[in-house]
mmCIF file of C-alpha atoms and ligand atoms in Angstrom:
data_model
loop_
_atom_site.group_PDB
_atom_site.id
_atom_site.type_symbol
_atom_site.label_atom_id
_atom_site.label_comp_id
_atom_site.label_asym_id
_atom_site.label_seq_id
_atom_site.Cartn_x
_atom_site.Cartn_y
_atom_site.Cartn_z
ATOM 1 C CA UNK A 636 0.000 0.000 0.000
ATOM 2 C CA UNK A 637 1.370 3.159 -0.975
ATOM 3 C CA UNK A 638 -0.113 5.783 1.501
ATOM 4 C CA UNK A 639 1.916 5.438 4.769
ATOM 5 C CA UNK A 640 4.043 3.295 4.017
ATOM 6 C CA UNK A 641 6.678 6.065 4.887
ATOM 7 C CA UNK A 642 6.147 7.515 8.485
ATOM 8 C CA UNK A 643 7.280 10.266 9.780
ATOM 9 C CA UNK A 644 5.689 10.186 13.781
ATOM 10 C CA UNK A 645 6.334 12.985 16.867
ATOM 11 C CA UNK A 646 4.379 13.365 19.637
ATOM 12 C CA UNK A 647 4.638 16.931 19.000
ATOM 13 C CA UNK A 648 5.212 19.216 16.600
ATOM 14 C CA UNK A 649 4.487 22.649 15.362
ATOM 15 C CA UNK A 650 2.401 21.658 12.410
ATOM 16 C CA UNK A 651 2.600 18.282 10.593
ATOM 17 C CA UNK A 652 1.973 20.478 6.992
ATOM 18 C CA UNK A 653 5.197 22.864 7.863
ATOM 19 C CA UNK A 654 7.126 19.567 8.577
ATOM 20 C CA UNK A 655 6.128 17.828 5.667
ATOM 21 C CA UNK A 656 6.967 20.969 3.061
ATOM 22 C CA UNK A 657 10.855 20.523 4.816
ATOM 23 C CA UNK A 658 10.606 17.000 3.731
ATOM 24 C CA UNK A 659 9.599 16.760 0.281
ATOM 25 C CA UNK A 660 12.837 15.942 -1.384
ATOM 26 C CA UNK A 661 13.015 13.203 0.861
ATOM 27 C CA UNK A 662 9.536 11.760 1.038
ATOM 28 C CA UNK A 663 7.590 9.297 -1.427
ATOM 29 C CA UNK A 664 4.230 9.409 -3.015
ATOM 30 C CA UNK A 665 2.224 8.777 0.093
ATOM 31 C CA UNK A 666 4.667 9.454 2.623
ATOM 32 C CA UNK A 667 2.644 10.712 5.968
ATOM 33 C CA UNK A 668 3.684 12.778 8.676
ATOM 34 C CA UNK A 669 2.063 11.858 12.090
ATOM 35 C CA UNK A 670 1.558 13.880 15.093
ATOM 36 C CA UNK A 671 -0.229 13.599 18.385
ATOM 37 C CA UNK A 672 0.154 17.058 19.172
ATOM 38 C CA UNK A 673 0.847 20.403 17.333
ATOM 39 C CA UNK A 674 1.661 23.387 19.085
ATOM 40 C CA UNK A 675 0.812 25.727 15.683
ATOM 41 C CA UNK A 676 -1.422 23.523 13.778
ATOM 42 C CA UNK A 677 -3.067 25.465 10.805
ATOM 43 C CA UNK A 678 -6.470 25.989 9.074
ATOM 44 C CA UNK A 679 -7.679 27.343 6.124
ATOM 45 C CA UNK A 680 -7.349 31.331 5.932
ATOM 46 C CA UNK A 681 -4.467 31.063 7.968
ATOM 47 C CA UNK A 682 -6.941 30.189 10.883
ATOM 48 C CA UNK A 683 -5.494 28.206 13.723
ATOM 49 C CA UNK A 684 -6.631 24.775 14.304
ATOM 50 C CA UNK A 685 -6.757 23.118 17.721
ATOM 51 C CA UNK A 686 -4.555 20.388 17.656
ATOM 52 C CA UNK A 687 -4.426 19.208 21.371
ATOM 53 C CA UNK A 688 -3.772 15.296 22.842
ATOM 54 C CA UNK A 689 -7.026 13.443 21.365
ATOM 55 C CA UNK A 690 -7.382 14.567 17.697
ATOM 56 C CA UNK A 691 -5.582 13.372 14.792
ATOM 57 C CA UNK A 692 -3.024 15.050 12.881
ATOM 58 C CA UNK A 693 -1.427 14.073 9.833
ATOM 59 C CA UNK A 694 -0.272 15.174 6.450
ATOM 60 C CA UNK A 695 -0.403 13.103 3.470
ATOM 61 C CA UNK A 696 2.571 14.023 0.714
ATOM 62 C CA UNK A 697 1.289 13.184 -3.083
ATOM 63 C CA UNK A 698 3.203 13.272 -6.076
ATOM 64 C CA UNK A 699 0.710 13.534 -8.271
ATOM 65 C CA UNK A 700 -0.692 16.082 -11.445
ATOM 66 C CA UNK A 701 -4.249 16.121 -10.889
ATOM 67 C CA UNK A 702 -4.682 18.272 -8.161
ATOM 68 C CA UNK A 703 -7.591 19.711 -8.352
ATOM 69 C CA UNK A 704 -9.957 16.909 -6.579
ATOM 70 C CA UNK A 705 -7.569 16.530 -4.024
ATOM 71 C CA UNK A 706 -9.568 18.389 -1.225
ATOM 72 C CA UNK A 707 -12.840 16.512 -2.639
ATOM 73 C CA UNK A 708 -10.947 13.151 -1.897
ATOM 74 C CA UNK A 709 -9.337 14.160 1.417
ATOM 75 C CA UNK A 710 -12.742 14.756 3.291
ATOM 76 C CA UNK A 711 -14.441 11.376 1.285
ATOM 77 C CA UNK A 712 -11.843 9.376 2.803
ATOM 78 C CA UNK A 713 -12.394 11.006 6.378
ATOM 79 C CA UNK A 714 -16.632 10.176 6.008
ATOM 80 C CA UNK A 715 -15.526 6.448 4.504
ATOM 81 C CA UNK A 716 -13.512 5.435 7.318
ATOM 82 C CA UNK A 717 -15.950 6.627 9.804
ATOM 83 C CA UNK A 718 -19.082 5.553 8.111
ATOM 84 C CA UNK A 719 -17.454 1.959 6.467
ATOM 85 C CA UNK A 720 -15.924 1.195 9.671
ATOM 86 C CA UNK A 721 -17.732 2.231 12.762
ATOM 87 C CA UNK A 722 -20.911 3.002 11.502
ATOM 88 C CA UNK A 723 -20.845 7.072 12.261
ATOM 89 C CA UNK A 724 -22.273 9.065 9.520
ATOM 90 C CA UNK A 725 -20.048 12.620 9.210
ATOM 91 C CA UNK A 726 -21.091 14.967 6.551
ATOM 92 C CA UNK A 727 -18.832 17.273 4.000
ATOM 93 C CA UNK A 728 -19.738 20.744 3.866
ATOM 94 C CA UNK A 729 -17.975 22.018 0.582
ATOM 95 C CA UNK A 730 -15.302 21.636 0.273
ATOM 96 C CA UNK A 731 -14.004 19.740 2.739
ATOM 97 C CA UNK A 732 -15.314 20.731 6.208
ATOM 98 C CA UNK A 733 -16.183 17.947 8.449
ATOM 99 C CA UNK A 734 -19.609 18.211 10.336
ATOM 100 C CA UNK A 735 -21.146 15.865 13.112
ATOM 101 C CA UNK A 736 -24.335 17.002 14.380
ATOM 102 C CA UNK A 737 -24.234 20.960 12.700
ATOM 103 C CA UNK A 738 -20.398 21.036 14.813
ATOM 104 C CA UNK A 739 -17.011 20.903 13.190
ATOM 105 C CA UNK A 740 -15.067 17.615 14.099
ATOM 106 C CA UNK A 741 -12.534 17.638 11.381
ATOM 107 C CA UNK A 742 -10.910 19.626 8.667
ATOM 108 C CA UNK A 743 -8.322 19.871 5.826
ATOM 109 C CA UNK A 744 -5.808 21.877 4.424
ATOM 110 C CA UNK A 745 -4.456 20.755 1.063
ATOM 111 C CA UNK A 746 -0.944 22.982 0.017
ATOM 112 C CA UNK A 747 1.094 22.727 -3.226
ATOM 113 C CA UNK A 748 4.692 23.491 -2.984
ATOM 114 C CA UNK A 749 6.533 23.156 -5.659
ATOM 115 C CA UNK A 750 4.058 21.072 -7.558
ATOM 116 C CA UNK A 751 3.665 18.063 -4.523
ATOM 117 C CA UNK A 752 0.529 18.076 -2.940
ATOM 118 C CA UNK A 753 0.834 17.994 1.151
ATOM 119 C CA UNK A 754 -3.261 17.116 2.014
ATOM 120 C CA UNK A 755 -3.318 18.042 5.534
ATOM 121 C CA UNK A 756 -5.734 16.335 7.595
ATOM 122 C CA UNK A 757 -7.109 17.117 11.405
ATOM 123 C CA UNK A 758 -10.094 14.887 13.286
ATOM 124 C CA UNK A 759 -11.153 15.332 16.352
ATOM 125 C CA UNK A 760 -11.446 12.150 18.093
ATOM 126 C CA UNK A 761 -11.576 11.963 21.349
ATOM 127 C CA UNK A 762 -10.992 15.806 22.368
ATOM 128 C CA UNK A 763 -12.874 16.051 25.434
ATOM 129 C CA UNK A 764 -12.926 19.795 25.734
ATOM 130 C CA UNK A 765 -12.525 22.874 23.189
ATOM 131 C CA UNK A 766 -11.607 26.891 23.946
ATOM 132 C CA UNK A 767 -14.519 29.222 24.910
ATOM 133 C CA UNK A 768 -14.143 30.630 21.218
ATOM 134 C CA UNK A 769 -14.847 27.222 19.545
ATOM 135 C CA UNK A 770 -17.661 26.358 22.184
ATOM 136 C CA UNK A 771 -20.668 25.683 19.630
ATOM 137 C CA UNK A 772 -18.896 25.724 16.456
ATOM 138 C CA UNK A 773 -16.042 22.576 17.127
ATOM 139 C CA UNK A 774 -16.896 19.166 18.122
ATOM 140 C CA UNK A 775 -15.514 15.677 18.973
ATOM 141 C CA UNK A 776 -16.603 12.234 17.462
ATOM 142 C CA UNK A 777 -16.179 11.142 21.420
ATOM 143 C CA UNK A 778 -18.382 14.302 22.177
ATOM 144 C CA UNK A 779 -21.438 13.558 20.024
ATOM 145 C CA UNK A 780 -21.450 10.134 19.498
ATOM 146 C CA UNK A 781 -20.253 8.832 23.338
ATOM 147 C CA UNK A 782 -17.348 6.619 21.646
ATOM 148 C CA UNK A 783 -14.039 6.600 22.296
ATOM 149 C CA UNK A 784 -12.432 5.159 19.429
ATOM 150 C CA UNK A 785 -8.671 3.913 19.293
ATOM 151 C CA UNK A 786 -6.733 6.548 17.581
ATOM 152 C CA UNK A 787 -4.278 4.393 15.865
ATOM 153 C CA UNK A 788 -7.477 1.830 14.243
ATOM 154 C CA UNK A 789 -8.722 5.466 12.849
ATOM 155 C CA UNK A 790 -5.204 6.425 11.553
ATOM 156 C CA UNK A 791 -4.886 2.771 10.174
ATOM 157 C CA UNK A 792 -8.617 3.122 8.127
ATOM 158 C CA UNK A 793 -8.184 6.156 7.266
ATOM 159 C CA UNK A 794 -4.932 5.322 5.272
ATOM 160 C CA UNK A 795 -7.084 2.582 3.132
ATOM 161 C CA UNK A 796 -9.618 4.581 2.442
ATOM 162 C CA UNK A 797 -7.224 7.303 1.197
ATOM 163 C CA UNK A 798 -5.089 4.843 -0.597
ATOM 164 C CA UNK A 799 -8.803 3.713 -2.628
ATOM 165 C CA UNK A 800 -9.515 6.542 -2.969
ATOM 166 C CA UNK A 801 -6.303 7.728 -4.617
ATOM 167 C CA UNK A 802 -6.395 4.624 -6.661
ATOM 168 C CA UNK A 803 -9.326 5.777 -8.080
ATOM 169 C CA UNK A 804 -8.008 9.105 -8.536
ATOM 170 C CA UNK A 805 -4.960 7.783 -10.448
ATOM 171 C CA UNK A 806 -7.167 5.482 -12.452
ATOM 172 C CA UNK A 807 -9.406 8.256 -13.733
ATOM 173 C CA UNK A 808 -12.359 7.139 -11.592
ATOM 174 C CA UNK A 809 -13.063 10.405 -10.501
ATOM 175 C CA UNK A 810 -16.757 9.923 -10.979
ATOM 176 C CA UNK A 811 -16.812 6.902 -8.479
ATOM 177 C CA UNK A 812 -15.208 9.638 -5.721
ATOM 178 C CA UNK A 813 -17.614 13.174 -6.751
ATOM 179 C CA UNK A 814 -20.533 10.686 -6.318
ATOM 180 C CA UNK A 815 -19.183 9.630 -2.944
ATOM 181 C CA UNK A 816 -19.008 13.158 -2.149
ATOM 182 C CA UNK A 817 -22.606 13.979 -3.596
ATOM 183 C CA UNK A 818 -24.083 10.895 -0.882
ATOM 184 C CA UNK A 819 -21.807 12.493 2.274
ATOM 185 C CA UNK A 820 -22.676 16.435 1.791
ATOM 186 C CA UNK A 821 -24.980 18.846 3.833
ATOM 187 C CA UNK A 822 -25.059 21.046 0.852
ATOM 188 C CA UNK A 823 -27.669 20.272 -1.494
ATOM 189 C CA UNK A 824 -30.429 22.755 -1.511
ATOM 190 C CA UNK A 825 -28.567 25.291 0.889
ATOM 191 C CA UNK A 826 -28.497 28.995 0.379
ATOM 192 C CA UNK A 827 -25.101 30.041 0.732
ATOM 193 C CA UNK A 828 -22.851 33.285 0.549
ATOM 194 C CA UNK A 829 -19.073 32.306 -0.855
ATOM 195 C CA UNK A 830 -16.460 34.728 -0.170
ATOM 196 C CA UNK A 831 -13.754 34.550 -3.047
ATOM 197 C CA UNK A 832 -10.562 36.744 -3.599
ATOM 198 C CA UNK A 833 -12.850 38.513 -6.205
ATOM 199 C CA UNK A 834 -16.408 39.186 -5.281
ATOM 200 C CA UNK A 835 -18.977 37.066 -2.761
ATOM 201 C CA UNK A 836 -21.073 34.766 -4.085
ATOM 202 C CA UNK A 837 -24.502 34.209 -3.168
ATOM 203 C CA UNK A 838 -27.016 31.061 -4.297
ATOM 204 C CA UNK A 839 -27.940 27.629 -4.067
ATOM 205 C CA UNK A 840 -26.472 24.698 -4.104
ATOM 206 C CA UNK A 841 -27.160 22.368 -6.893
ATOM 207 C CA UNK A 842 -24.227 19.961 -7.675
ATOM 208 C CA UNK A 843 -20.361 19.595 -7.374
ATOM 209 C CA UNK A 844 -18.604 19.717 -11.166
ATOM 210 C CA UNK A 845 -16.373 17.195 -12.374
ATOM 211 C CA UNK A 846 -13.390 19.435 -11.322
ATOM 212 C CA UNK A 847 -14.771 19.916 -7.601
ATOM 213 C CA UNK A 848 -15.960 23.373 -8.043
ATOM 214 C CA UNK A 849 -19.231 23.877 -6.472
ATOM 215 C CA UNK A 850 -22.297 24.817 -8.870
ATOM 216 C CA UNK A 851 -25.291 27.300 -7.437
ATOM 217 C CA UNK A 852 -28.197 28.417 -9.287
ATOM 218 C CA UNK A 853 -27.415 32.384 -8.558
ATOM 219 C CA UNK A 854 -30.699 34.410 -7.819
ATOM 220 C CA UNK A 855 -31.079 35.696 -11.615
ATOM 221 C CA UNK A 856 -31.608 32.396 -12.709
ATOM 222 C CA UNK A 857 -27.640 31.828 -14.036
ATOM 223 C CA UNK A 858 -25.371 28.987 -13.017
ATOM 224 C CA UNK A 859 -22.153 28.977 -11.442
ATOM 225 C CA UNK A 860 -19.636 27.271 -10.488
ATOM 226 C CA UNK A 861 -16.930 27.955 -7.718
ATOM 227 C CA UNK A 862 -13.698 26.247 -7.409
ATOM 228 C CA UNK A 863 -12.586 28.187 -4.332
ATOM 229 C CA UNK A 864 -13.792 30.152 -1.411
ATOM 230 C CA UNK A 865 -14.835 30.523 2.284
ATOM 231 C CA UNK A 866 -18.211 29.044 2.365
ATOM 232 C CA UNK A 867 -21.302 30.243 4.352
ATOM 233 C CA UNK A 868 -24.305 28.343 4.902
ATOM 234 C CA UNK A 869 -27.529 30.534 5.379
ATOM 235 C CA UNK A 870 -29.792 29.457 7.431
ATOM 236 C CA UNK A 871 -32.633 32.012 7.364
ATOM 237 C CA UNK A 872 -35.135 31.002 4.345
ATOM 238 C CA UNK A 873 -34.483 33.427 1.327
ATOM 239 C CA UNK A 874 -37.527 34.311 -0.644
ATOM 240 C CA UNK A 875 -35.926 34.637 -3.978
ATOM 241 C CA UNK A 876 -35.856 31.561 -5.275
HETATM 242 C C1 BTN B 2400 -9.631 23.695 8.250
HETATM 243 O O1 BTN B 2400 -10.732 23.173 8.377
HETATM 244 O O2 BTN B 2400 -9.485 24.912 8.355
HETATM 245 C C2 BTN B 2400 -8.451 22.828 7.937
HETATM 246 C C3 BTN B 2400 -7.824 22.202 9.150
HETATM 247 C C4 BTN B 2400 -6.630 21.351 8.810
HETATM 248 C C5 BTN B 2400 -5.888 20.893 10.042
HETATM 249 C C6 BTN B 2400 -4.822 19.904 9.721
HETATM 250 S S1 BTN B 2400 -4.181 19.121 11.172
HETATM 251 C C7 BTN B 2400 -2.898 18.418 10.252
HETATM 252 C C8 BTN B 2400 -2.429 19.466 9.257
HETATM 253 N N1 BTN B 2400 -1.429 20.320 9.858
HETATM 254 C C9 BTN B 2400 -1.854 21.566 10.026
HETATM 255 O O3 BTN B 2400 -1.213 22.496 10.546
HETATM 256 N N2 BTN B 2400 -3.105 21.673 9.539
HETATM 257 C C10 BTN B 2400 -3.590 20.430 8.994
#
């Protein structure tokens, strides 16, 4: 199997994505770097993320030149694992946010450096208590579904279902992984406001393209389709559509 069959493991670490751009020259296609603990893990928009004992960090370095459903693949594998092997049913909110009863209990952060993918991956398993700020919004599998799972099982399932997953990918069996993604999301039918480097974008939901972009029915009746941005989900009823 190719992903993880190169670890790189601390107990701590500032951020298992920093450590993994150092070690690119040196890693192979599927090479992971593990962590129990990072003292500056990382979210999208530069956010932090909350990476204390209990949660699982890893980054997963892929030499590979199709990209672009990379993020779409990285939060499949996260609902496989949990749904395929201990029957917990997470859902995606686009692209790749990890939801368990409307909270956040996992994430990712994909980077490209110098053409190698480092898909950066953080669950939280069995984190038993989050910051004031987060109180809400963040969420543990432990916390909403009363099981404490063993970390290293997760880690180990999680690696197969990214390794099918990337088989797929490398196989041109995209299809097989969007429609994976279309049975996990919370997205269909939701009114949401994407914020992009060049305008905000506001509509609904009506499908995932074959590249991962997100496509929304707009209020003036057009289509479009979003590859990037940080997505809002509305929840007051709009009357426009
Ligand atoms: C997000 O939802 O904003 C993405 C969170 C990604 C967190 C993971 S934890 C492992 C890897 N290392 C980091 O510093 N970040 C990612």
């Amino acid at each position: 199997m190719g992903i993880g069959s190169k670890l790189y493991y601390f107990d701590e670490i500032s951020s298992t994505n920093e450590y993994a751009k150092k070690i690119i020259s040196d890693a192979t296609d599927g090479a992971i770097v593990l962590a129990d603990v990072q003292t500056a893990g990382r979210g999208r928009f530069d956010r932090t993320w909350y990476s204390p004992e209990g949660g699982i960090y890893l980054s997963v370095i892929l030499f590979t030149d199709k990209p672009l459903l990379i993020p779409i693949l990285a939060g499949v594998a996260i609902c496989e694992t949990f749904y395929n092997n201990y029957d917990i049913l997470l859902g995606i909110k686009w692209p790749n946010d990890i939801f368990l009863n409307d909270r956040k209990v996992g994430g990712v952060l994909v980077e490209i450096v110098d053409g190698v993918i480092i898909m950066g991956i953080g669950i939280n398993l069995n984190i038993v208590k989050f910051p004031e700020e987060l109180e809400g919004l963040a969420s543990s599998i432990f916390l909403e579904t009363k099981k404490r799972l063993d970390k290293m099982m997760v880690y180990n399932d999680l690696c197969r279902e990214i390794d099918n997953l990337y088989n797929a990918l490398k196989e041109n069996r995209t299809g097989e992984i969007l429609q994976k993604w279309r049975n996990y999301t919370i997205m269909f039918g939701k009114t949401v406001e994407i914020e992009t480097p060049l305008k905000t974008i506001y509509g609904r939901v009506i499908d995932i393209a074959g590249n991962g972009a997100l496509v929304l029915a707009l209020p003036d009746g057009r289509i479009e389709k979003v590859m990037a941005g940080d997505c809002r989900i509305i929840k007051e009823r709009k009357t426009w559509f």
